[in-house]
C-alpha atoms as one frame of an Amber mdcrd trajectory, in Angstrom:
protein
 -51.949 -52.220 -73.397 -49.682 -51.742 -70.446 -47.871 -54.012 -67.719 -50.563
 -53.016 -65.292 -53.119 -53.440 -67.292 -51.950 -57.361 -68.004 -50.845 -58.006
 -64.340 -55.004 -57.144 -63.430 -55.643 -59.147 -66.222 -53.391 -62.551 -65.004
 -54.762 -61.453 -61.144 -58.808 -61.714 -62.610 -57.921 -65.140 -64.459 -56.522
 -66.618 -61.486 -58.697 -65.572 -59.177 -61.588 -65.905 -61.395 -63.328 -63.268
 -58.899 -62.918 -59.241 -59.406 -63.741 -58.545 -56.047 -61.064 -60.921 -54.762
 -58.547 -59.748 -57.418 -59.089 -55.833 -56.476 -58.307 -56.842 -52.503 -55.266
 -59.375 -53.742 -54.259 -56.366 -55.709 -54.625 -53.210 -53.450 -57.235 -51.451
 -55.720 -60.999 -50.968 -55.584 -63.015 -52.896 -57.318 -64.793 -50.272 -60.146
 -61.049 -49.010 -60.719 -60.185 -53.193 -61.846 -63.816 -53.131 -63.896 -62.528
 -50.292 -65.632 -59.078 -51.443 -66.359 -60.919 -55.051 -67.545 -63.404 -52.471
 -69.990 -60.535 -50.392 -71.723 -58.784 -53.767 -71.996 -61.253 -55.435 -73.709
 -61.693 -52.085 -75.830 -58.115 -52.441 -77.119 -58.016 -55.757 -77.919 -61.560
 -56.258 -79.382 -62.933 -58.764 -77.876 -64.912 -60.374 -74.763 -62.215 -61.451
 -71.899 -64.354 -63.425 -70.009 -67.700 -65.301 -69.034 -69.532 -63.421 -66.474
 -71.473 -65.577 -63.873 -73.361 -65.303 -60.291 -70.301 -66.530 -58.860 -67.393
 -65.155 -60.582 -65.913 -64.907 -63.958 -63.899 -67.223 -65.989 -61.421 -66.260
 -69.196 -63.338 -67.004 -72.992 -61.507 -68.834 -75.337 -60.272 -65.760 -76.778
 -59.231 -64.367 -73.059 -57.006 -67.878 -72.725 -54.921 -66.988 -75.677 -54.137
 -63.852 -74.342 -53.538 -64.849 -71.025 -51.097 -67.022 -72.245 -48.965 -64.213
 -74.242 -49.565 -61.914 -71.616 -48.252 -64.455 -68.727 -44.991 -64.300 -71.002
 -44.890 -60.658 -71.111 -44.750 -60.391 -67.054 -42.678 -62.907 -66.687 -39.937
 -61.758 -68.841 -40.708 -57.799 -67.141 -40.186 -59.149 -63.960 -36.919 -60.467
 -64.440 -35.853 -57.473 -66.352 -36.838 -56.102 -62.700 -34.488 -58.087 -60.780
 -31.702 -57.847 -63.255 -31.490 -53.992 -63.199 -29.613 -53.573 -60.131 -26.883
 -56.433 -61.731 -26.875 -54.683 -64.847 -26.302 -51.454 -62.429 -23.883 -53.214
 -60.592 -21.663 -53.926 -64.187 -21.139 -50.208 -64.885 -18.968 -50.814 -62.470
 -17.316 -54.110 -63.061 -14.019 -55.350 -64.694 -13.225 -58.623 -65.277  -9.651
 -59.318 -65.256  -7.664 -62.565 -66.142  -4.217 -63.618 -65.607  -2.193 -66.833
 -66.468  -0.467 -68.734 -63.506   3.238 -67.724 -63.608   2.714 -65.513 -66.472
   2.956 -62.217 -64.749   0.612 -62.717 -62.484   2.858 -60.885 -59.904   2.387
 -57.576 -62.571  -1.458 -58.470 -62.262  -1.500 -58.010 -58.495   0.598 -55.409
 -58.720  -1.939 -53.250 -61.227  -5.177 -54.474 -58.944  -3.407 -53.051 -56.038
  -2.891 -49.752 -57.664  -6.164 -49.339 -59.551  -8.315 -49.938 -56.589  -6.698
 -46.987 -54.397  -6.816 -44.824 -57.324 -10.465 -46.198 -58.374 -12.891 -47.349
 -55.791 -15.680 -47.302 -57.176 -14.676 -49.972 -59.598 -15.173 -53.422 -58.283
 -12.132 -55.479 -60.371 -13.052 -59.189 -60.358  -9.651 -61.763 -60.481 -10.116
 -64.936 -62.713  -7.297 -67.148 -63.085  -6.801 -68.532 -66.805  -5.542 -72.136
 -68.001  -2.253 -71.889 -68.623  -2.785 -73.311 -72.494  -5.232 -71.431 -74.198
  -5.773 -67.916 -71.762  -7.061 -65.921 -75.048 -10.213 -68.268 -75.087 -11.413
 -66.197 -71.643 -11.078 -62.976 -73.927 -12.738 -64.764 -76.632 -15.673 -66.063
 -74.664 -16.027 -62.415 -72.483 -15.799 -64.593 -69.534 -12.596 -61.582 -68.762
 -12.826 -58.193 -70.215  -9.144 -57.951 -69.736  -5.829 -60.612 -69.852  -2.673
 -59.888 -68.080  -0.320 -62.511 -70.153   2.855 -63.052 -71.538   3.733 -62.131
 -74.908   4.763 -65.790 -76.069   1.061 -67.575 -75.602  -1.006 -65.402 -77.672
  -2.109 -66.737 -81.429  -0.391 -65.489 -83.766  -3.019 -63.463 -85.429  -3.466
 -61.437 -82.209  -2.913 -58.195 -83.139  -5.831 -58.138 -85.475  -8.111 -58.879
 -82.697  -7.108 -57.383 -79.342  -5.137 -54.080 -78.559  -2.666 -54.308 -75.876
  -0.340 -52.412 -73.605   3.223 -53.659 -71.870   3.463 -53.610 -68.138   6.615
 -55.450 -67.909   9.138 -58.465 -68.030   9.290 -61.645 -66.329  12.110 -63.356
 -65.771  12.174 -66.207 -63.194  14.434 -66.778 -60.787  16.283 -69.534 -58.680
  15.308 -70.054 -54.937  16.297 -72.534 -52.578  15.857 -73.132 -48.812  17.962
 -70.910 -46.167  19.294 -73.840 -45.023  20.144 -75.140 -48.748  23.918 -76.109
 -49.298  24.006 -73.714 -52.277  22.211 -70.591 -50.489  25.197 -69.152 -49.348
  27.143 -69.332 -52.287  28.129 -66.486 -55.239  28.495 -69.472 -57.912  26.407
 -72.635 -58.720  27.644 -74.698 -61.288  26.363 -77.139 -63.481  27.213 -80.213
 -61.432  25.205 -78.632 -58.444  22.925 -77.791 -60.445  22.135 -81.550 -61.058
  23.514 -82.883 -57.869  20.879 -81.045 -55.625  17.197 -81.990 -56.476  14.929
 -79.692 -58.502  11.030 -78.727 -58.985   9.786 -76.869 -62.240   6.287 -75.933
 -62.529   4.414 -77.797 -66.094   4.327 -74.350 -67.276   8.317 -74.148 -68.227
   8.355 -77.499 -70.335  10.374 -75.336 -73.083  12.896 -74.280 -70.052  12.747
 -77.600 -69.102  14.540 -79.056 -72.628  16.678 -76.257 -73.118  18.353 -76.977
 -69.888  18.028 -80.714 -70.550  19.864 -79.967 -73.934  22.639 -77.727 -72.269
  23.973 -80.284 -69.742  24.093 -83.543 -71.684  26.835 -81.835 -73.705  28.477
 -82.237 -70.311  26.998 -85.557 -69.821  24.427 -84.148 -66.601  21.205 -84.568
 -66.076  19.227 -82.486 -63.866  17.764 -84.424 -60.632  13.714 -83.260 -61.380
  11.546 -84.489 -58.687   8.533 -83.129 -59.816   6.737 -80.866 -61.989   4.136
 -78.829 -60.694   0.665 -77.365 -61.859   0.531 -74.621 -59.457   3.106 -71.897
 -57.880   2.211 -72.948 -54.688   3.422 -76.390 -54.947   6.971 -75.586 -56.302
   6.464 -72.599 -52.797   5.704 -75.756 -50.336   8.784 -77.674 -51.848  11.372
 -74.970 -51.483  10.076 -73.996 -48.117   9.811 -77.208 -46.879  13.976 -77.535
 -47.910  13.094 -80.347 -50.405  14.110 -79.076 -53.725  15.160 -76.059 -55.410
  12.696 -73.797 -58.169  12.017 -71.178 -60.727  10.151 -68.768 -58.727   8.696
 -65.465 -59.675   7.091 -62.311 -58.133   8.877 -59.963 -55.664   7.008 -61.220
 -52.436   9.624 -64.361 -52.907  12.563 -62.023 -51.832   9.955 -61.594 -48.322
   9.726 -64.803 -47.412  12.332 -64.783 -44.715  13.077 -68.178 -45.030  14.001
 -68.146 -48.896  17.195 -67.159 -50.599  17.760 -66.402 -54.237  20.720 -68.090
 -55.752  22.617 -67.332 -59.230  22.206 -69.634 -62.243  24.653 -71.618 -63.279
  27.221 -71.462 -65.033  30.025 -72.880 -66.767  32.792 -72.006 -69.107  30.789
 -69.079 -70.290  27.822 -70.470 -70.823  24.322 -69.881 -69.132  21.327 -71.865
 -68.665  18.478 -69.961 -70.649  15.109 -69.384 -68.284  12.966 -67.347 -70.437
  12.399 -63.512 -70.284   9.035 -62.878 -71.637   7.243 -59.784 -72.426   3.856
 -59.580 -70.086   1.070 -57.261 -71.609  -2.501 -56.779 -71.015  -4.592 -57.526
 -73.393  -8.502 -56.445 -74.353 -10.436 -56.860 -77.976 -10.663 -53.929 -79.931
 -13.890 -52.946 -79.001 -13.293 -52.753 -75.223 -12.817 -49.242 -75.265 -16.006
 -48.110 -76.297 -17.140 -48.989 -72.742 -16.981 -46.266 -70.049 -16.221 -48.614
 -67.359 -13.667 -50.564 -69.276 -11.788 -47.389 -70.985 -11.652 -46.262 -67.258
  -8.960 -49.067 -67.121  -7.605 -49.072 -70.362  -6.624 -45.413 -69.837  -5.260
 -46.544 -66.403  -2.542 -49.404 -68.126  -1.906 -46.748 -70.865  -0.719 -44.226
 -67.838   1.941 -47.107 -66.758   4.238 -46.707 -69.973   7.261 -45.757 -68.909
């Protein structure tokens, strides 16, 4: 029994009417009569009532209609999907966590695109909690992240390569009292207000910690969910932040100043390891190993 054969079939029942079914379907009528005969041959038994005015499925010829109505179906969207699934050979899915290298990411989806275009690299940004879930669910074949948020049981279930270190750094308005100046110290640090993205919570207390040995607090006006929120508030000459990514050096209206620092001691700001990620068996893809060999090529 073959597609063909159970598309005439499904055209005959709903029709109930060869002659109309042959026309609906392009063919002549003796070539559907013999399709219906070697049909009926297979399967054994009568397909339908024959009368002056048409023909209408037997009880038999319902039940099969019914199966082969299923069959069709699920061809014809095997149909349409084949230029998707074509499409995939092609595609890489590629996460990254806000503020967690993400400048790295942009940096390697520049780069692989002029040295790949065929490949059609598709950006998805993560939550900044729980990023390995998106590897874990395949909703990204690949996660550009920092070393400190994976589980700890990681390295049994993805491979990985290192493209870098992030470090953030301090920015402030052109027009900021402190832009100008080689030194910042810890009472500017809390005299002059501050943003931090929700992200650097750790940072956050570690600073906190530092300066209420000198009896300072830092002047936080807000903590943001996005990069582009702490961007708005430093370019907008409301409040200094931890920035990263070298396109913050561009921005003509930005300057980077130096951390604080007082009798010898240094705020800590996190340096973090950023690697991509992939499960382990990622490579066995064409498409995918395409990339992993790619990252692998960036070890310096």
């Amino acid at each position: 029994m073959t597609i063909v054969q159970m598309q005439y079939f499904i055209e005959v029942c709903q029709y109930q009417n060869i002659s109309l079914a042959a026309k609906m379907l392009y063919i002549s009528q003796p070539a559907l009569s013999a399709s219906l005969a070697e049909l009926e041959e297979e399967v054994g038994f009568k397909l339908f009532h024959r009368k002056s005015k048409g023909v209408y499925p037997t009880e038999e010829g319902l039940l099969l209609l019914k199966h082969a109505e299923a069959v069709v179906k699920r061809f014809n969207l095997m149909q349409r999907e084949i230029p998707r699934i074509s499409q995939n050979q092609n595609l890489l899915k590629v996460g990254f966590r806000p503020y967690g290298g993400e400048h790295l990411f942009f940096r390697i989806y520049r780069d692989f695109e002029k040295m790949h275009p065929e490949a059609v690299l598709y950006a998805h940004e993560t939550s900044n909690y729980v990023p390995a879930s998106y590897l874990d669910d395949d909703v990204v074949d690949f996660l550009v992240a920092g070393n400190g948020i994976m589980p700890m049981n990681w390295k049994e279930r993805y491979e990985s390569q290192l493209l870098g270190v992030q470090e953030p750094s301090l920015y402030c308005h052109k027009d900021h009292p402190l832009a100008s100046q080689t030194h910042v110290s810890f009472e500017d640090f809390c005299r002059y207000p501050i943003v931090f993205w929700d992200g650097h919570s750790v940072m956050m207390a570690s600073m906190g910690d530092v300066l209420a040995e000198y009896g300072l607090k830092m002047n936080v006006v807000g903590v943001m969910p996005q990069m582009t929120g702490l961007m708005n508030f430093v370019y907008n000459n409301i409040a200094m932040a931890f920035l990263a990514g070298d396109f913050c050096q561009d921005i003509e209206c930005f300057r980077r100043i130096p951390l604080p620092e007082q009798e010898g001691k240094k705020l800590w700001v996190g340096r973090s390891e950023v690697h991509v990620y992939w499960k382990k068996d990622t490579e066995r893809y064409t498409n995918k190993k395409m990339f992993i060999d790619y990252i692998r090529s960036l070890e310096r």
